[in-house]
Amino acid sequence: MILIDGKKAAAELRAELKEEVAELKSKHNKVPGLTVILIGDLTPSQIYVRNKEKSANEVGLKSEVIKYPDSVEEKTVLEKIQELNSDETVSGILVQLPLPKHIDKQKVIEAIDPSKDVDGFHPMNVGNLSSGYESSIPCTPLGCYLLIKKIEPNLSGKKAVVVGRSNLNGKPMTQLLLKENCTVTITHSKTKDLKAECLEADIIVAAVGIPELVRGDWVKRDAIVIDVGINKTDNGIVGDVHFDEVSKNAKALTPVPGGVGPMTIACLLKNTIDCFKRSQI
Ligand code: NAD
């Protein structure tokens, strides 16, 4: 079984991006800039943002974090986004989710200029992705996609099963696999026989949030299995895939942690650089 090393793949991607930033700097005399808005003091969000900032600095991006207290008014955040939209030094804007209840998430997402939407959540980018046009692609599914392509460069005709239909993971993942000419089944909490669906798959991407949902006898021999889940349990962090069981059957599997997670941040940097490049055309 191939253990898909997300840490290594992310380090390689960051190294490529670092070179690209250096080239862009010499060509344009400026570097791509990422601005993250962090609202409130939720610890996981603070950790994510700190890691994003560290990685951005490492590849040479200009990075900035704007922090607001939990009590910040929605209007203040929307005004800041407008300001960043017209700031030429800002290539990418990310508002760290989740937001406090009094702030409308959709309004915030739609306020971001689609050309600076590094999370790929703006309806314009969602539409472009599903139409097969150039767009920002949500970072986690993009990371999954790059890991799958490392194992199997030609996905044409493969049967893929995506478990979970969130806007963040399942739906964009489906679009990326479709674009590669996979036959894709998207499954969710109302799917009648998830095991039977998974048993058909050459590729399984599990993004559910249920610890170890995908079991060993759900997986065909030679399947590639990507585990997006991050679940806190009494036994530590586990994914949505039962690692010990599935590793006995699958051709390739991502561990949790150290699989998809590191790729997510690296893809955020990639998206920032891609936004910058499109803005220079
Ligand atoms: P979500 O809660 O928004 O969506 C979960 C999806 O799973 C839903 O579409 C739901 O229909 C489906 N589902 C629920 N129960 C199911 C069942 N029994 N069978 C089949 N489908 C079922 O979750 P999300 O935001 O997509 O996150 C999923 C997981 O991925 C979580 O564990 C989250 O922490 C993790 N995550 C990881 C990363 C990363 O970088 N690795 C990034 C984002 C999210």
mmCIF file of C-alpha atoms and ligand atoms in Angstrom:
data_model
loop_
_atom_site.group_PDB
_atom_site.id
_atom_site.type_symbol
_atom_site.label_atom_id
_atom_site.label_comp_id
_atom_site.label_asym_id
_atom_site.label_seq_id
_atom_site.Cartn_x
_atom_site.Cartn_y
_atom_site.Cartn_z
ATOM 1 C CA MET A 1 0.000 0.000 0.000
ATOM 2 C CA ILE A 2 1.219 3.462 -0.856
ATOM 3 C CA LEU A 3 1.023 5.807 2.095
ATOM 4 C CA ILE A 4 0.308 9.175 0.477
ATOM 5 C CA ASP A 5 2.635 11.582 2.228
ATOM 6 C CA GLY A 6 0.803 14.913 2.275
ATOM 7 C CA LYS A 7 3.542 16.594 4.292
ATOM 8 C CA LYS A 8 6.150 15.746 1.672
ATOM 9 C CA ALA A 9 3.869 16.679 -1.239
ATOM 10 C CA ALA A 10 3.052 20.009 0.449
ATOM 11 C CA ALA A 11 6.748 20.732 1.068
ATOM 12 C CA GLU A 12 7.484 20.034 -2.610
ATOM 13 C CA LEU A 13 4.626 22.291 -3.707
ATOM 14 C CA ARG A 14 5.812 25.073 -1.377
ATOM 15 C CA ALA A 15 9.330 24.776 -2.794
ATOM 16 C CA GLU A 16 7.954 25.160 -6.361
ATOM 17 C CA LEU A 17 5.824 28.113 -5.258
ATOM 18 C CA LYS A 18 8.811 29.769 -3.594
ATOM 19 C CA GLU A 19 10.694 29.628 -6.877
ATOM 20 C CA GLU A 20 7.678 30.970 -8.717
ATOM 21 C CA VAL A 21 7.347 33.901 -6.299
ATOM 22 C CA ALA A 22 11.022 34.749 -6.804
ATOM 23 C CA GLU A 23 10.510 34.741 -10.595
ATOM 24 C CA LEU A 24 7.390 36.897 -10.313
ATOM 25 C CA LYS A 25 9.275 39.306 -8.099
ATOM 26 C CA SER A 26 12.057 39.760 -10.621
ATOM 27 C CA LYS A 27 9.561 40.085 -13.487
ATOM 28 C CA HIS A 28 7.022 42.445 -11.874
ATOM 29 C CA ASN A 29 9.075 43.961 -9.077
ATOM 30 C CA LYS A 30 6.380 42.982 -6.582
ATOM 31 C CA VAL A 31 5.159 39.845 -4.855
ATOM 32 C CA PRO A 32 1.660 38.389 -4.422
ATOM 33 C CA GLY A 33 -0.042 39.441 -1.199
ATOM 34 C CA LEU A 34 -2.408 37.426 0.986
ATOM 35 C CA THR A 35 -4.637 39.117 3.551
ATOM 36 C CA VAL A 36 -6.489 37.017 6.105
ATOM 37 C CA ILE A 37 -9.312 38.411 8.220
ATOM 38 C CA LEU A 38 -9.662 36.659 11.564
ATOM 39 C CA ILE A 39 -12.694 37.376 13.721
ATOM 40 C CA GLY A 40 -12.918 36.302 17.352
ATOM 41 C CA ASP A 41 -10.636 34.162 19.453
ATOM 42 C CA LEU A 42 -11.615 30.617 18.508
ATOM 43 C CA THR A 43 -8.432 28.605 19.082
ATOM 44 C CA PRO A 44 -8.545 26.339 15.987
ATOM 45 C CA SER A 45 -9.056 29.385 13.739
ATOM 46 C CA GLN A 46 -6.119 31.147 15.402
ATOM 47 C CA ILE A 47 -3.915 28.106 14.834
ATOM 48 C CA TYR A 48 -4.986 27.793 11.178
ATOM 49 C CA VAL A 49 -4.339 31.483 10.554
ATOM 50 C CA ARG A 50 -0.936 31.357 12.245
ATOM 51 C CA ASN A 51 0.028 28.393 10.044
ATOM 52 C CA LYS A 52 -1.227 30.151 6.931
ATOM 53 C CA GLU A 53 0.798 33.258 7.754
ATOM 54 C CA LYS A 54 3.936 31.220 8.484
ATOM 55 C CA SER A 55 3.641 29.286 5.202
ATOM 56 C CA ALA A 56 2.931 32.454 3.217
ATOM 57 C CA ASN A 57 6.064 34.109 4.603
ATOM 58 C CA GLU A 58 8.095 30.978 3.916
ATOM 59 C CA VAL A 59 7.373 31.093 0.171
ATOM 60 C CA GLY A 60 7.980 34.839 0.023
ATOM 61 C CA LEU A 61 4.425 36.159 -0.201
ATOM 62 C CA LYS A 62 3.490 39.429 1.427
ATOM 63 C CA SER A 63 1.133 38.379 4.173
ATOM 64 C CA GLU A 64 -1.081 40.278 6.554
ATOM 65 C CA VAL A 65 -3.603 39.225 9.220
ATOM 66 C CA ILE A 66 -6.357 41.628 10.215
ATOM 67 C CA LYS A 67 -7.900 40.719 13.560
ATOM 68 C CA TYR A 68 -11.289 41.774 14.908
ATOM 69 C CA PRO A 69 -12.976 40.913 18.198
ATOM 70 C CA ASP A 70 -16.035 38.635 18.212
ATOM 71 C CA SER A 71 -18.251 41.689 18.682
ATOM 72 C CA VAL A 72 -17.183 43.411 15.428
ATOM 73 C CA GLU A 73 -20.081 44.704 13.347
ATOM 74 C CA GLU A 74 -20.780 43.061 9.997
ATOM 75 C CA LYS A 75 -20.584 46.491 8.352
ATOM 76 C CA THR A 76 -17.004 46.999 9.548
ATOM 77 C CA VAL A 77 -15.940 43.679 8.017
ATOM 78 C CA LEU A 78 -17.712 44.400 4.723
ATOM 79 C CA GLU A 79 -16.085 47.850 4.526
ATOM 80 C CA LYS A 80 -12.656 46.337 5.155
ATOM 81 C CA ILE A 81 -13.241 43.794 2.375
ATOM 82 C CA GLN A 82 -14.142 46.629 -0.020
ATOM 83 C CA GLU A 83 -10.934 48.413 0.930
ATOM 84 C CA LEU A 84 -8.903 45.240 0.300
ATOM 85 C CA ASN A 85 -10.711 44.643 -3.002
ATOM 86 C CA SER A 86 -9.327 47.917 -4.326
ATOM 87 C CA ASP A 87 -5.864 47.538 -2.780
ATOM 88 C CA GLU A 88 -3.460 46.595 -5.576
ATOM 89 C CA THR A 89 -0.961 45.048 -3.171
ATOM 90 C CA VAL A 90 -3.550 42.479 -2.073
ATOM 91 C CA SER A 91 -3.847 39.523 -4.464
ATOM 92 C CA GLY A 92 -5.886 37.235 -2.238
ATOM 93 C CA ILE A 93 -8.414 37.778 0.557
ATOM 94 C CA LEU A 94 -9.479 35.059 2.961
ATOM 95 C CA VAL A 95 -12.002 35.458 5.758
ATOM 96 C CA GLN A 96 -11.395 32.663 8.248
ATOM 97 C CA LEU A 97 -14.560 30.648 8.939
ATOM 98 C CA PRO A 98 -16.558 30.051 11.054
ATOM 99 C CA LEU A 99 -17.880 33.561 11.708
ATOM 100 C CA PRO A 100 -19.773 34.782 14.776
ATOM 101 C CA LYS A 101 -23.556 34.228 14.438
ATOM 102 C CA HIS A 102 -24.423 37.912 13.868
ATOM 103 C CA ILE A 103 -22.294 38.038 10.700
ATOM 104 C CA ASP A 104 -23.866 36.700 7.511
ATOM 105 C CA LYS A 105 -21.328 34.283 6.007
ATOM 106 C CA GLN A 106 -22.784 34.439 2.508
ATOM 107 C CA LYS A 107 -22.736 38.253 2.483
ATOM 108 C CA VAL A 108 -19.077 38.194 3.483
ATOM 109 C CA ILE A 109 -18.172 35.601 0.833
ATOM 110 C CA GLU A 110 -19.981 37.572 -1.873
ATOM 111 C CA ALA A 111 -18.321 40.838 -0.830
ATOM 112 C CA ILE A 112 -14.898 39.499 -1.801
ATOM 113 C CA ASP A 113 -13.857 40.366 -5.349
ATOM 114 C CA PRO A 114 -14.039 36.974 -7.159
ATOM 115 C CA SER A 115 -10.607 37.615 -8.652
ATOM 116 C CA LYS A 116 -9.180 37.768 -5.081
ATOM 117 C CA ASP A 117 -11.269 34.942 -3.657
ATOM 118 C CA VAL A 118 -8.481 32.519 -2.686
ATOM 119 C CA ASP A 119 -10.927 30.162 -0.955
ATOM 120 C CA GLY A 120 -12.948 29.733 -4.155
ATOM 121 C CA PHE A 121 -16.236 30.132 -2.271
ATOM 122 C CA HIS A 122 -17.654 33.081 -4.256
ATOM 123 C CA PRO A 123 -20.638 31.987 -6.407
ATOM 124 C CA MET A 124 -18.791 33.265 -9.494
ATOM 125 C CA ASN A 125 -15.890 30.884 -8.816
ATOM 126 C CA VAL A 126 -18.255 28.048 -7.908
ATOM 127 C CA GLY A 127 -20.035 28.581 -11.248
ATOM 128 C CA ASN A 128 -16.807 28.868 -13.209
ATOM 129 C CA LEU A 129 -15.482 25.651 -11.706
ATOM 130 C CA SER A 130 -18.654 23.740 -12.539
ATOM 131 C CA SER A 131 -18.642 25.177 -16.092
ATOM 132 C CA GLY A 132 -15.037 24.100 -16.565
ATOM 133 C CA TYR A 133 -13.699 27.666 -16.767
ATOM 134 C CA GLU A 134 -10.677 29.057 -14.984
ATOM 135 C CA SER A 135 -11.451 29.814 -11.335
ATOM 136 C CA SER A 136 -10.114 29.747 -7.813
ATOM 137 C CA ILE A 137 -10.641 26.221 -6.503
ATOM 138 C CA PRO A 138 -11.359 25.543 -2.816
ATOM 139 C CA CYS A 139 -8.039 24.648 -1.197
ATOM 140 C CA THR A 140 -8.854 21.277 0.402
ATOM 141 C CA PRO A 141 -10.350 19.590 -2.690
ATOM 142 C CA LEU A 142 -7.565 21.092 -4.792
ATOM 143 C CA GLY A 143 -5.058 19.478 -2.417
ATOM 144 C CA CYS A 144 -6.889 16.128 -2.662
ATOM 145 C CA TYR A 145 -6.898 16.396 -6.443
ATOM 146 C CA LEU A 146 -3.141 17.031 -6.599
ATOM 147 C CA LEU A 147 -2.480 14.044 -4.309
ATOM 148 C CA ILE A 148 -4.676 11.751 -6.445
ATOM 149 C CA LYS A 149 -2.913 12.906 -9.626
ATOM 150 C CA LYS A 150 0.464 12.050 -8.093
ATOM 151 C CA ILE A 151 -0.662 8.441 -7.701
ATOM 152 C CA GLU A 152 -2.673 8.181 -10.921
ATOM 153 C CA PRO A 153 -1.947 10.844 -13.557
ATOM 154 C CA ASN A 154 -4.627 9.553 -15.956
ATOM 155 C CA LEU A 155 -8.018 9.451 -14.239
ATOM 156 C CA SER A 156 -10.077 9.175 -17.398
ATOM 157 C CA GLY A 157 -12.883 6.612 -17.070
ATOM 158 C CA LYS A 158 -12.167 5.880 -13.393
ATOM 159 C CA LYS A 159 -15.102 5.470 -11.054
ATOM 160 C CA ALA A 160 -14.904 7.962 -8.194
ATOM 161 C CA VAL A 161 -17.113 8.131 -5.124
ATOM 162 C CA VAL A 162 -17.149 11.335 -3.108
ATOM 163 C CA VAL A 163 -18.574 10.898 0.374
ATOM 164 C CA GLY A 164 -20.073 14.192 1.615
ATOM 165 C CA ARG A 165 -21.625 16.994 -0.402
ATOM 166 C CA SER A 166 -20.460 20.141 1.382
ATOM 167 C CA ASN A 167 -19.760 23.310 -0.592
ATOM 168 C CA LEU A 168 -16.321 23.324 0.992
ATOM 169 C CA ASN A 169 -15.256 19.799 0.035
ATOM 170 C CA GLY A 170 -17.612 17.299 -1.586
ATOM 171 C CA LYS A 171 -19.143 19.429 -4.342
ATOM 172 C CA PRO A 172 -15.938 21.044 -5.664
ATOM 173 C CA MET A 173 -14.172 17.674 -5.394
ATOM 174 C CA THR A 174 -16.854 16.211 -7.633
ATOM 175 C CA GLN A 175 -16.283 18.945 -10.213
ATOM 176 C CA LEU A 176 -12.518 18.397 -10.241
ATOM 177 C CA LEU A 177 -12.935 14.649 -10.790
ATOM 178 C CA LEU A 178 -15.536 15.224 -13.516
ATOM 179 C CA LYS A 179 -13.112 17.538 -15.276
ATOM 180 C CA GLU A 180 -10.658 14.620 -15.320
ATOM 181 C CA ASN A 181 -13.306 12.446 -17.021
ATOM 182 C CA CYS A 182 -14.041 10.302 -13.992
ATOM 183 C CA THR A 183 -17.512 8.844 -13.570
ATOM 184 C CA VAL A 184 -18.430 10.449 -10.275
ATOM 185 C CA THR A 185 -20.989 9.455 -7.678
ATOM 186 C CA ILE A 186 -21.600 11.969 -4.899
ATOM 187 C CA THR A 187 -22.956 10.423 -1.713
ATOM 188 C CA HIS A 188 -24.319 11.991 1.475
ATOM 189 C CA SER A 189 -26.229 11.383 4.683
ATOM 190 C CA LYS A 190 -29.341 10.221 2.792
ATOM 191 C CA THR A 191 -27.492 7.755 0.537
ATOM 192 C CA LYS A 192 -29.170 4.356 0.910
ATOM 193 C CA ASP A 193 -26.197 1.973 0.771
ATOM 194 C CA LEU A 194 -22.913 3.797 1.166
ATOM 195 C CA LYS A 195 -20.865 0.616 1.447
ATOM 196 C CA ALA A 196 -22.192 -0.656 -1.901
ATOM 197 C CA GLU A 197 -21.375 2.708 -3.550
ATOM 198 C CA CYS A 198 -17.846 2.729 -2.136
ATOM 199 C CA LEU A 199 -17.226 -0.842 -3.239
ATOM 200 C CA GLU A 200 -17.640 0.317 -6.850
ATOM 201 C CA ALA A 201 -14.979 3.006 -6.559
ATOM 202 C CA ASP A 202 -11.485 3.238 -7.992
ATOM 203 C CA ILE A 203 -11.150 6.485 -6.051
ATOM 204 C CA ILE A 204 -12.852 7.370 -2.770
ATOM 205 C CA VAL A 205 -12.714 10.832 -1.244
ATOM 206 C CA ALA A 206 -14.262 10.922 2.231
ATOM 207 C CA ALA A 207 -15.216 14.363 3.584
ATOM 208 C CA VAL A 208 -17.860 13.690 6.181
ATOM 209 C CA GLY A 209 -16.785 14.437 9.740
ATOM 210 C CA ILE A 210 -17.654 10.982 11.140
ATOM 211 C CA PRO A 211 -14.684 9.162 12.697
ATOM 212 C CA GLU A 212 -13.618 6.053 10.752
ATOM 213 C CA LEU A 213 -16.868 5.801 8.782
ATOM 214 C CA VAL A 214 -15.284 4.112 5.739
ATOM 215 C CA ARG A 215 -14.350 0.548 6.718
ATOM 216 C CA GLY A 216 -11.928 -1.962 5.244
ATOM 217 C CA ASP A 217 -14.627 -4.074 3.583
ATOM 218 C CA TRP A 218 -16.068 -0.985 1.829
ATOM 219 C CA VAL A 219 -12.962 -0.593 -0.286
ATOM 220 C CA LYS A 220 -12.054 -2.385 -3.476
ATOM 221 C CA ARG A 221 -8.503 -3.682 -3.773
ATOM 222 C CA ASP A 222 -6.458 -1.140 -5.709
ATOM 223 C CA ALA A 223 -8.654 1.811 -4.777
ATOM 224 C CA ILE A 224 -7.094 5.190 -4.033
ATOM 225 C CA VAL A 225 -8.570 6.510 -0.785
ATOM 226 C CA ILE A 226 -8.328 10.143 0.270
ATOM 227 C CA ASP A 227 -9.350 10.962 3.830
ATOM 228 C CA VAL A 228 -10.339 14.603 4.369
ATOM 229 C CA GLY A 229 -11.820 14.109 7.844
ATOM 230 C CA ILE A 230 -10.302 15.611 10.956
ATOM 231 C CA ASN A 231 -12.126 14.252 13.987
ATOM 232 C CA LYS A 232 -11.141 14.686 17.606
ATOM 233 C CA THR A 233 -11.728 11.475 19.565
ATOM 234 C CA ASP A 234 -10.621 10.066 22.910
ATOM 235 C CA ASN A 235 -7.897 8.274 20.961
ATOM 236 C CA GLY A 236 -6.632 11.467 19.338
ATOM 237 C CA ILE A 237 -7.278 12.863 15.857
ATOM 238 C CA VAL A 238 -8.684 10.372 13.350
ATOM 239 C CA GLY A 239 -10.044 10.691 9.833
ATOM 240 C CA ASP A 240 -13.292 9.617 8.200
ATOM 241 C CA VAL A 241 -11.572 6.403 7.053
ATOM 242 C CA HIS A 242 -10.660 3.470 9.283
ATOM 243 C CA PHE A 243 -6.940 3.641 8.609
ATOM 244 C CA ASP A 244 -5.835 0.218 9.883
ATOM 245 C CA GLU A 245 -8.569 -1.673 8.032
ATOM 246 C CA VAL A 246 -8.467 0.281 4.781
ATOM 247 C CA SER A 247 -4.669 0.243 4.560
ATOM 248 C CA LYS A 248 -4.907 -3.564 4.210
ATOM 249 C CA ASN A 249 -7.038 -3.248 1.056
ATOM 250 C CA ALA A 250 -6.367 0.029 -0.692
ATOM 251 C CA LYS A 251 -3.704 0.738 -3.282
ATOM 252 C CA ALA A 252 -3.019 4.144 -1.736
ATOM 253 C CA LEU A 253 -4.295 5.997 1.318
ATOM 254 C CA THR A 254 -3.737 9.355 3.001
ATOM 255 C CA PRO A 255 -2.991 9.299 6.735
ATOM 256 C CA VAL A 256 -4.641 11.653 9.244
ATOM 257 C CA PRO A 257 -2.835 13.758 10.246
ATOM 258 C CA GLY A 258 -0.191 14.284 7.575
ATOM 259 C CA GLY A 259 -2.323 13.644 4.494
ATOM 260 C CA VAL A 260 -4.744 16.195 3.102
ATOM 261 C CA GLY A 261 -4.258 18.798 5.870
ATOM 262 C CA PRO A 262 -0.775 20.046 4.858
ATOM 263 C CA MET A 263 -1.868 20.287 1.204
ATOM 264 C CA THR A 264 -4.752 22.604 2.103
ATOM 265 C CA ILE A 265 -2.455 25.422 3.213
ATOM 266 C CA ALA A 266 -0.025 24.881 0.341
ATOM 267 C CA CYS A 267 -2.973 25.190 -2.067
ATOM 268 C CA LEU A 268 -4.003 28.451 -0.436
ATOM 269 C CA LEU A 269 -0.568 29.816 -1.335
ATOM 270 C CA LYS A 270 -0.950 28.438 -4.859
ATOM 271 C CA ASN A 271 -4.335 30.136 -5.203
ATOM 272 C CA THR A 272 -2.875 33.456 -4.024
ATOM 273 C CA ILE A 273 -0.095 33.240 -6.609
ATOM 274 C CA ASP A 274 -2.577 32.246 -9.339
ATOM 275 C CA CYS A 275 -4.796 35.247 -8.471
ATOM 276 C CA PHE A 276 -1.739 37.510 -8.715
ATOM 277 C CA LYS A 277 -0.739 36.049 -12.092
ATOM 278 C CA ARG A 278 -4.247 36.524 -13.508
ATOM 279 C CA SER A 279 -4.236 40.140 -12.292
ATOM 280 C CA GLN A 280 -1.000 40.856 -14.211
ATOM 281 C CA ILE A 281 -2.356 39.786 -17.608
HETATM 282 P P1 NAD B 1 -19.881 19.226 6.469
HETATM 283 O O1 NAD B 1 -20.398 18.921 7.824
HETATM 284 O O2 NAD B 1 -20.107 20.571 5.875
HETATM 285 O O3 NAD B 1 -20.429 18.151 5.454
HETATM 286 C C1 NAD B 1 -20.465 16.793 5.769
HETATM 287 C C2 NAD B 1 -21.107 16.032 4.635
HETATM 288 O O4 NAD B 1 -21.135 14.663 5.003
HETATM 289 C C3 NAD B 1 -22.556 16.441 4.341
HETATM 290 O O5 NAD B 1 -22.689 16.673 2.965
HETATM 291 C C4 NAD B 1 -23.389 15.245 4.769
HETATM 292 O O6 NAD B 1 -24.488 14.996 3.889
HETATM 293 C C5 NAD B 1 -22.395 14.110 4.670
HETATM 294 N N1 NAD B 1 -22.716 13.049 5.620
HETATM 295 C C6 NAD B 1 -23.064 13.154 6.914
HETATM 296 N N2 NAD B 1 -23.308 11.933 7.444
HETATM 297 C C7 NAD B 1 -23.083 11.057 6.451
HETATM 298 C C8 NAD B 1 -23.168 9.649 6.371
HETATM 299 N N3 NAD B 1 -23.521 8.911 7.414
HETATM 300 N N4 NAD B 1 -22.901 9.067 5.190
HETATM 301 C C9 NAD B 1 -22.529 9.803 4.114
HETATM 302 N N5 NAD B 1 -22.429 11.139 4.133
HETATM 303 C C10 NAD B 1 -22.709 11.751 5.297
HETATM 304 O O7 NAD B 1 -18.321 18.870 6.548
HETATM 305 P P2 NAD B 1 -17.051 19.436 5.736
HETATM 306 O O8 NAD B 1 -16.860 20.873 6.049
HETATM 307 O O9 NAD B 1 -17.093 18.986 4.321
HETATM 308 O O10 NAD B 1 -15.895 18.628 6.502
HETATM 309 C C11 NAD B 1 -15.841 17.214 6.462
HETATM 310 C C12 NAD B 1 -14.649 16.757 7.289
HETATM 311 O O11 NAD B 1 -13.459 17.264 6.705
HETATM 312 C C13 NAD B 1 -14.626 17.231 8.736
HETATM 313 O O12 NAD B 1 -14.074 16.220 9.547
HETATM 314 C C14 NAD B 1 -13.700 18.427 8.704
HETATM 315 O O13 NAD B 1 -13.060 18.666 9.940
HETATM 316 C C15 NAD B 1 -12.700 17.964 7.671
HETATM 317 N N6 NAD B 1 -11.992 19.038 6.965
HETATM 318 C C16 NAD B 1 -10.664 18.843 6.742
HETATM 319 C C17 NAD B 1 -9.937 19.777 6.038
HETATM 320 C C18 NAD B 1 -8.490 19.531 5.776
HETATM 321 O O14 NAD B 1 -7.756 20.450 5.451
HETATM 322 N N7 NAD B 1 -8.044 18.275 5.878
HETATM 323 C C19 NAD B 1 -10.546 20.939 5.565
HETATM 324 C C20 NAD B 1 -11.910 21.103 5.785
HETATM 325 C C21 NAD B 1 -12.619 20.139 6.478
#
